[in-house]
Short mmCIF file of C-alpha atoms and ligand atoms in Angstrom, two decimals:
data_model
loop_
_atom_site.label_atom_id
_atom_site.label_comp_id
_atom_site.label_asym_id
_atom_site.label_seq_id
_atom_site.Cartn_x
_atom_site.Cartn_y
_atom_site.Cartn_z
CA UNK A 1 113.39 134.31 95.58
CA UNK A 2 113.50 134.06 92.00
CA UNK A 3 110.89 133.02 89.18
CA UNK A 4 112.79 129.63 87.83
CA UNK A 5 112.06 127.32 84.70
CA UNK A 6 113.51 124.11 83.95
CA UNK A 7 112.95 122.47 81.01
CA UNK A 8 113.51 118.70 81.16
CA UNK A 9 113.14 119.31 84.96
CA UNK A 10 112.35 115.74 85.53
CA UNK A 11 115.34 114.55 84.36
CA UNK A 12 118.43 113.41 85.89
CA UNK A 13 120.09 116.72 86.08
CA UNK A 14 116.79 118.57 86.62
CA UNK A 15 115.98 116.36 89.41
CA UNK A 16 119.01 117.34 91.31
CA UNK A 17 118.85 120.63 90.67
CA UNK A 18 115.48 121.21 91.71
CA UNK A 19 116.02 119.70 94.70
CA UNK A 20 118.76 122.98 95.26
CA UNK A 21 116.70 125.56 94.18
CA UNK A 22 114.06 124.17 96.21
CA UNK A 23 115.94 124.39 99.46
CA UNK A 24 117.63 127.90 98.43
CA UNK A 25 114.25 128.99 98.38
CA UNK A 26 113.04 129.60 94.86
CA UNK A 27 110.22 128.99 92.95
CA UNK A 28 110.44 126.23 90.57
CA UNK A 29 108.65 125.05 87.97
CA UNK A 30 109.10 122.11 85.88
CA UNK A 31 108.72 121.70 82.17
CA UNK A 32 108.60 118.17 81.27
CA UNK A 33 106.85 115.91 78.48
CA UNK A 34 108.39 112.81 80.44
CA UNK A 35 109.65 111.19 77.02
CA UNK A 36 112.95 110.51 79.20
CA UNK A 37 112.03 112.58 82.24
CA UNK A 38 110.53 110.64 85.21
CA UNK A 39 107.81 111.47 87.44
CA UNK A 40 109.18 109.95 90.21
CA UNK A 41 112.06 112.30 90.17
CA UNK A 42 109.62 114.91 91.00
CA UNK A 43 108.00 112.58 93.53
CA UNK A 44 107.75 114.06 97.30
CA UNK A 45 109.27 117.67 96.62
CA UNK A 46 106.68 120.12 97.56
CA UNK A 47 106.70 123.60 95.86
CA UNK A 48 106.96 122.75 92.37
CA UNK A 49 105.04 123.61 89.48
CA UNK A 50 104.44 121.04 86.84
CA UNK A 51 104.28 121.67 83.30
CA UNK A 52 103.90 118.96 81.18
CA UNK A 53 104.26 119.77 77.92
CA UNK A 54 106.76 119.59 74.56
CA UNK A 55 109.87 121.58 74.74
CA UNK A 56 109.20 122.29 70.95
CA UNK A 57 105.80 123.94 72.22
CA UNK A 58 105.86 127.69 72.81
CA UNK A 59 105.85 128.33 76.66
CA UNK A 60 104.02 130.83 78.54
CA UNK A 61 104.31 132.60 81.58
CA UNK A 62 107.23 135.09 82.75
CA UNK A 63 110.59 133.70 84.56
CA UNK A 64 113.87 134.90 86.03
CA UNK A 65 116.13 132.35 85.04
CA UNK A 66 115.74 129.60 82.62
CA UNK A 67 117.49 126.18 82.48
CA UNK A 68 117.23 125.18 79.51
CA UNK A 69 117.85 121.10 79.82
CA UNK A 70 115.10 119.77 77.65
CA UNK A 71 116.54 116.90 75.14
CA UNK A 72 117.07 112.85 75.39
CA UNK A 73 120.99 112.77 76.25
CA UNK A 74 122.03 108.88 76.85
CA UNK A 75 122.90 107.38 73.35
CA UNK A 76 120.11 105.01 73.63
CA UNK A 77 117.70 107.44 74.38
CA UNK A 78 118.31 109.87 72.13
CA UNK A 79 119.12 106.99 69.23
CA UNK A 80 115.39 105.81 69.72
CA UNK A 81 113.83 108.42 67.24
CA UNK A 82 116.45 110.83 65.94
CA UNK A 83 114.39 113.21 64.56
CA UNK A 84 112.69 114.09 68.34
CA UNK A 85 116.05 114.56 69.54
CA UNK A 86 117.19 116.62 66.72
CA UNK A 87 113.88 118.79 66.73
CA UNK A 88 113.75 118.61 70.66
CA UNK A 89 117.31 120.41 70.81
CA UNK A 90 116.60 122.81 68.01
CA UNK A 91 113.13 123.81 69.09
CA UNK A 92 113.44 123.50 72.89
CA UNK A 93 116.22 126.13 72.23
CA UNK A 94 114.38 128.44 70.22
CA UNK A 95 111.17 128.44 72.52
CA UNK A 96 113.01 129.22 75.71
CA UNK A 97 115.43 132.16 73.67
CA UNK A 98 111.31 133.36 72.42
CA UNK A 99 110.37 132.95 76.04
CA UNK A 100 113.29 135.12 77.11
CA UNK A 101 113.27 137.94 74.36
CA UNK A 102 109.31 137.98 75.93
CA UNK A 103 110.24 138.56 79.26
CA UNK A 104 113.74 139.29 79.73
CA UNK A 105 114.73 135.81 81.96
CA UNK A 106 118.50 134.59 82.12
CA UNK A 107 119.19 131.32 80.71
CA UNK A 108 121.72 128.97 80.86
CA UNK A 109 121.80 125.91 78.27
CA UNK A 110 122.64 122.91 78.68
CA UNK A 111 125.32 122.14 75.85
CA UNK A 112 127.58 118.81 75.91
CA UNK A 113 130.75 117.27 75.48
CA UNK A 114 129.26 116.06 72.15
CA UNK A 115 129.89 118.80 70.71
CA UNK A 116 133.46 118.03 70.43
CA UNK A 117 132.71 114.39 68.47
CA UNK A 118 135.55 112.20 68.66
CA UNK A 119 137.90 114.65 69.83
CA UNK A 120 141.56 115.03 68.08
CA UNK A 121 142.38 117.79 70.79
CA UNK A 122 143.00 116.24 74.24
CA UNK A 123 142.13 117.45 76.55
CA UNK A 124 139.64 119.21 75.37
CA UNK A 125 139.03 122.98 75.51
CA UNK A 126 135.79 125.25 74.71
CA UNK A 127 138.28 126.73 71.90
CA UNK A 128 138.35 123.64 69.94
CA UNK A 129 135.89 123.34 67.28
CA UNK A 130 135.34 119.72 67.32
CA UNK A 131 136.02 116.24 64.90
CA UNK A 132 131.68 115.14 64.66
CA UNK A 133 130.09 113.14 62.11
CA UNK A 134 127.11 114.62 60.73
CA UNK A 135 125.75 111.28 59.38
CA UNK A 136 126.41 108.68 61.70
CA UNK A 137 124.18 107.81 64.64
CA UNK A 138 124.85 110.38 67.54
CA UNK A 139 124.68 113.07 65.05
CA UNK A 140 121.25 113.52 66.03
CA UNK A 141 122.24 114.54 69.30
CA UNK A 142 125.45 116.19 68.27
CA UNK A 143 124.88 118.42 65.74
CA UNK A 144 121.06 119.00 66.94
CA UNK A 145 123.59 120.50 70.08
CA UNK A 146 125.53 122.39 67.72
CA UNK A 147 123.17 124.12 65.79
CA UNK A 148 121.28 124.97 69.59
CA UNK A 149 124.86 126.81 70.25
CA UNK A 150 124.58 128.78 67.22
CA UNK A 151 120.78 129.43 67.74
CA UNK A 152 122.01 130.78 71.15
CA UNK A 153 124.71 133.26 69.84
CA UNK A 154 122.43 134.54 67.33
CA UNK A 155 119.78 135.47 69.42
CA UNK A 156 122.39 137.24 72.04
CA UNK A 157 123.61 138.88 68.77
CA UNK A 158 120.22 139.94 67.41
CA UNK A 159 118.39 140.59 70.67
CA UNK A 160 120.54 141.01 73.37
CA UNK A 161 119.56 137.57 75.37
CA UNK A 162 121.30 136.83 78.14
CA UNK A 163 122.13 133.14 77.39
CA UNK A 164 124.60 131.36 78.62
CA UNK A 165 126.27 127.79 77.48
CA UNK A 166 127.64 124.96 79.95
CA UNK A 167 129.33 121.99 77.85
CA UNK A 168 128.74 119.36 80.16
CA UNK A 169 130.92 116.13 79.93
CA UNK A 170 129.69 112.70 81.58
CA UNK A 171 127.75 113.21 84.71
CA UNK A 172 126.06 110.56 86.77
CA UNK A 173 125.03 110.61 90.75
CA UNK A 174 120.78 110.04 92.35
CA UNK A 175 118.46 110.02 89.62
CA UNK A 176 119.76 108.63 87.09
CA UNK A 177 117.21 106.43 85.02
CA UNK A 178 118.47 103.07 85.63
CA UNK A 179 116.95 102.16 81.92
CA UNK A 180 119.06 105.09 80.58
CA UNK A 181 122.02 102.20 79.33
CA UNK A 182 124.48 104.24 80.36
CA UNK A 183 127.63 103.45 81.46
CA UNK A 184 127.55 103.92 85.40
CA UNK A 185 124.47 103.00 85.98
CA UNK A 186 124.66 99.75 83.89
CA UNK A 187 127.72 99.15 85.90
CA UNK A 188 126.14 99.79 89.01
CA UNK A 189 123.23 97.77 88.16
CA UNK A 190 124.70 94.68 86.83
CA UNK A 191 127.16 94.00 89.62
CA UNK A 192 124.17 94.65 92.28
CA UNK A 193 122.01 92.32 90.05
CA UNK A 194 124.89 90.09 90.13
CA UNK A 195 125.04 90.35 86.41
CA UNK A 196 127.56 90.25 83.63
CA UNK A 197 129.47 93.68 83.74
CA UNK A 198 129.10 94.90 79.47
CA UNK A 199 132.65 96.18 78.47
CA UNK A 200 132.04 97.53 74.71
CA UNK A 201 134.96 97.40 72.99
CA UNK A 202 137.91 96.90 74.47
CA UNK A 203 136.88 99.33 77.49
CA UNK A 204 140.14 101.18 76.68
CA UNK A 205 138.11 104.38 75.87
CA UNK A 206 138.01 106.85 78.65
CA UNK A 207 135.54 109.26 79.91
CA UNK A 208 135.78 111.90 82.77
CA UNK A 209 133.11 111.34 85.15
CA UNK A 210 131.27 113.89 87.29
CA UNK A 211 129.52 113.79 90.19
CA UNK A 212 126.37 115.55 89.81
CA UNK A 213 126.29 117.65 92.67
CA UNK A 214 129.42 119.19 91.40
CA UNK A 215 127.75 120.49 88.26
CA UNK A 216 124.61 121.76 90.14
CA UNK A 217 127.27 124.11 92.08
CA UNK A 218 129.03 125.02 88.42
CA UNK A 219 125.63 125.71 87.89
CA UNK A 220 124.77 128.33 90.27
CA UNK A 221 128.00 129.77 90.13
CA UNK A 222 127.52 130.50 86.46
CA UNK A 223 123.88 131.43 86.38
CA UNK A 224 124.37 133.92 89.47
CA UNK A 225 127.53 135.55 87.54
CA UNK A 226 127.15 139.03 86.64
CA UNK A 227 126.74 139.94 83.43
CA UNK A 228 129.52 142.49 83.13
CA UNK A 229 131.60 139.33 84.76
CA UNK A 230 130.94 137.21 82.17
CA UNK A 231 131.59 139.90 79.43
CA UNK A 232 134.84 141.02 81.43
CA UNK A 233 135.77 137.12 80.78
CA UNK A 234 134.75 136.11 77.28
CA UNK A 235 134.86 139.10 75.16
CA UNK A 236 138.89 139.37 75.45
CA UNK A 237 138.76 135.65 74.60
CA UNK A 238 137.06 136.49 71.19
CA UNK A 239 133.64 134.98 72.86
CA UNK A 240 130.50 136.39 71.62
CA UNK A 241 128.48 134.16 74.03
CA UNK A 242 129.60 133.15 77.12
CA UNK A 243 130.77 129.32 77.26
CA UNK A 244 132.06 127.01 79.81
CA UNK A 245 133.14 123.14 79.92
CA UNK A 246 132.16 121.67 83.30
CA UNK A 247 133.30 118.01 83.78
CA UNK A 248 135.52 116.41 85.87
CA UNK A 249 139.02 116.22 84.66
CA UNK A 250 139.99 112.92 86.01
CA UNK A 251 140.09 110.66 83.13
CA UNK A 252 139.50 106.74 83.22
CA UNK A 253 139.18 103.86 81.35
CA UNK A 254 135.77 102.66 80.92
CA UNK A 255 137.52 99.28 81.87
CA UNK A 256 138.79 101.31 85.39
CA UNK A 257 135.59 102.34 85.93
CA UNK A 258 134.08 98.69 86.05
CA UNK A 259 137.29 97.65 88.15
CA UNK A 260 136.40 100.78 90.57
CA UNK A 261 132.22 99.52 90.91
CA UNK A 262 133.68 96.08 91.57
CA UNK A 263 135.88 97.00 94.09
CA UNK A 264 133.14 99.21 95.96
CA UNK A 265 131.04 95.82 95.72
CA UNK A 266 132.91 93.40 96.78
CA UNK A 267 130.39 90.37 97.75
CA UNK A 268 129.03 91.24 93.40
CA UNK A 269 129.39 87.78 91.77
CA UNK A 270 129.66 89.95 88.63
CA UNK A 271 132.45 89.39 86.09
CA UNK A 272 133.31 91.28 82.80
CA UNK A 273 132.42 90.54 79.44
CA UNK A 274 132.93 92.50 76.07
CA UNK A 275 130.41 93.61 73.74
CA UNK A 276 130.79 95.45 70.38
CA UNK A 277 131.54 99.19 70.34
CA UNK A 278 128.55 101.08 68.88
CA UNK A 279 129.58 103.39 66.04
CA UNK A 280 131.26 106.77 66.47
CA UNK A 281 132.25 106.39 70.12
CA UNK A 282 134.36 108.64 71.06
CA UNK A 283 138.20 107.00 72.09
CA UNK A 284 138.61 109.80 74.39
CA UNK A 285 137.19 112.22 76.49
CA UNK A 286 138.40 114.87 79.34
CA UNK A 287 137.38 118.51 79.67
CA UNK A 288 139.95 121.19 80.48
CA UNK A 289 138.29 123.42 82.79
CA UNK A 290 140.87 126.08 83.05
CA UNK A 291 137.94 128.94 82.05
CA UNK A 292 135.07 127.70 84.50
CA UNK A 293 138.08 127.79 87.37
CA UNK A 294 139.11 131.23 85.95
CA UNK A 295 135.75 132.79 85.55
CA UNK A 296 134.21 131.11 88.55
CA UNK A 297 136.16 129.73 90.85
CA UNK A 298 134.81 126.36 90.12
CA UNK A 299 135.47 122.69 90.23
CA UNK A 300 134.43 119.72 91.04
CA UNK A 301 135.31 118.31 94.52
CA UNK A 302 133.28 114.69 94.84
CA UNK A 303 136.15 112.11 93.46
CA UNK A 304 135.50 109.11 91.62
CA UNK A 305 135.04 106.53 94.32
CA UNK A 306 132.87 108.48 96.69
CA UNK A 307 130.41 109.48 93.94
CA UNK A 308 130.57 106.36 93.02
CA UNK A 309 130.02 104.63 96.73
CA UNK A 310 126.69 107.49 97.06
CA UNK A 311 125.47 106.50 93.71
CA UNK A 312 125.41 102.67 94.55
CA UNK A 313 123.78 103.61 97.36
CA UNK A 314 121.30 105.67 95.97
CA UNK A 315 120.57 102.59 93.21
CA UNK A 316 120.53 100.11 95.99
CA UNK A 317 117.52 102.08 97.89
CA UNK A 318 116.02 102.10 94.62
CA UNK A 319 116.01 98.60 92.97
N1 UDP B 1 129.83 101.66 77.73
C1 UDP B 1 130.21 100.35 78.09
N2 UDP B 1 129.25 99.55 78.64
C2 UDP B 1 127.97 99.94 78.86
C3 UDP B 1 127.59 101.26 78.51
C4 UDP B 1 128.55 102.09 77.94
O1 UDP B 1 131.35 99.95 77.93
O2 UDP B 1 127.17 99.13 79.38
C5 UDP B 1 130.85 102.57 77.17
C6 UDP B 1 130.42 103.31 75.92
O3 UDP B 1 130.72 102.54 74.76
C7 UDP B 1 131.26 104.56 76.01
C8 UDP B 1 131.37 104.83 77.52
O4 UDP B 1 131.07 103.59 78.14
O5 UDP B 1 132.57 104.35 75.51
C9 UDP B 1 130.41 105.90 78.00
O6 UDP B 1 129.13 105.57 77.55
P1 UDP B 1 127.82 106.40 77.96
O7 UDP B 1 126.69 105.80 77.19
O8 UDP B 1 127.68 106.46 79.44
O9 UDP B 1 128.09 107.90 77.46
P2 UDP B 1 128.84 108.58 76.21
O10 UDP B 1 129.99 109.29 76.83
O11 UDP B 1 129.32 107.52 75.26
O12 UDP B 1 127.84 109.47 75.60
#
């Protein structure tokens, strides 16, 4: 049994992988100032210790592992009031690297796709160093990511931290906040609300969508790697910190993926219409995962429409 932290625990990723380490047997605690983290996510599960408190706060207490999850991630979310999310991602990085120099816990971080921008590499590998605006409006996100990257290597560099980074491209599954705006679970919503389906742009963009449960296994795998493993992997690769894309690489339209929720509800009155495309969106998005399968052994098995079939049924128990 080990001593586990997550920050942003009662988020959508935290929820679910609570729920794992719960059932593996660990001891969990929670970390959560529920600015986008929802208590009912933590609802029911027995076992786990709540924290509620800033990320940006120093945090007490001695752990195994950290995951460090702790910032708004849906562009409307983390739009609301840049400077949390920019200070949240900064901060909440620092104060779990402090936490770990303190008492010598693993972490891994939770990087992002983001961190690529509007990518001019496709697909995109950890190798490339990214096309991102620093002053439009998901650089608060974006380069508050970033900079948490380079806060990471530096404190491996300086103290010897063993911190790991996961770039994690779109993810959706259970949990989700249906308020979050984005894109499945306004899909999902709106055609089992019977409501207009919101196609910004021209929904030619494409994303690669992940079911969550695959990342929560990329996530074990990679926190339970060896360290010498990990070294063994990155350091021929020039890597000074150990980093790792996990997404699915099947790549979509964001027009296909309305066509695929349609199809899965069939008696949805729900038709499309288009809206504006918000600044900066990026035209294209799909991770190569060549490393994570090398160094791990992992990737995702849940396709598109059966993720998508459990989420709607997850969203329908929940309306
Ligand atoms: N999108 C859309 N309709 C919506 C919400 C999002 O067409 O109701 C588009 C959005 O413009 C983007 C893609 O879907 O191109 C994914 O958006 P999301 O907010 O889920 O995540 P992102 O990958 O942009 O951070």
């Amino acid at each position: 049994m080990a001593r586990i932290l997550i920050t942003g625990g009662a988020g959508f990723i935290g929820a679910n992988l609570t729920r794992r380490l719960l059932a593996l047997g660990h001891a969990v605690t929670v970390l959560d100032n529920f600015y986008t983290g929802r208590r009912e996510n933590l609802a029911g599960l027995h076992g786990v210790t709540l924290l509620e408190a800033d990320a940006r706060a120093p945090i007490e207490g001695a752990y195994d592992w950290v995951f460090s999850l702790a910032c708004p991630a849906s562009p409307p979310h983390y739009q609301r009031d840049p400077l949390f999310t920019l200070t949240t991602s900064l901060e909440g990085m620092r104060r779990v690297l402090e936490l770990a120099h303190r008492c010598g816990a693993r972490i891994l971080h939770a990087s992002t796709s983001e961190v690529y921008g509007d990518p001019l590499v496709h697909p995109q590998p950890e190798s490339y160093w990214g096309h991102v605006n620093t002053l439009g409006i998901r650089s608060c996100y974006d380069e508050g990511k970033r900079a948490a990257e380079t806060m990471a290597l530096e404190y491996r560099q300086t103290f010897g931290i063993d911190v790991r980074l996961v770039r994690i491209f779109n993810t959706y599954g259970p949990h989700m906040d249906p308020k979050d705006g984005r894109v499945v679970s306004n899909f999902i919503l709106q055609a089992l609300r019977g409501e207009p389906i919101t196609l910004y742009g021209d929904g030619g963009q494409t994303r690669s969508f992940q079911y969550v449960d695959d990342l929560v296994e990329g996530f074990m795998a990679y926190m339970t790697a060896a360290p010498e493993t990990l070294d063994a992997f990155f350091t021929p690769r020039g890597c000074a910190i150990p980093v790792l894309n996990m997404g699915n690489p099947g790549e979509f339209t964001v027009r296909q993926l309305a066509e695929e929720v349609l199809g899965l509800l069939p008696e949805s009155p729900s038709h499309i219409v288009f809206r504006p495309l918000p600044g900066d969106d990026p035209k294209r998005r799909k991770p190569d995962i060549t490393w994570a399968k090398a160094c791990l052994g992992w990737e995702p098995r849940v396709p598109l429409r059966e993720g998508l079939a459990r989420t709607i049924d997850y969203f329908r128990n929940h309306l």
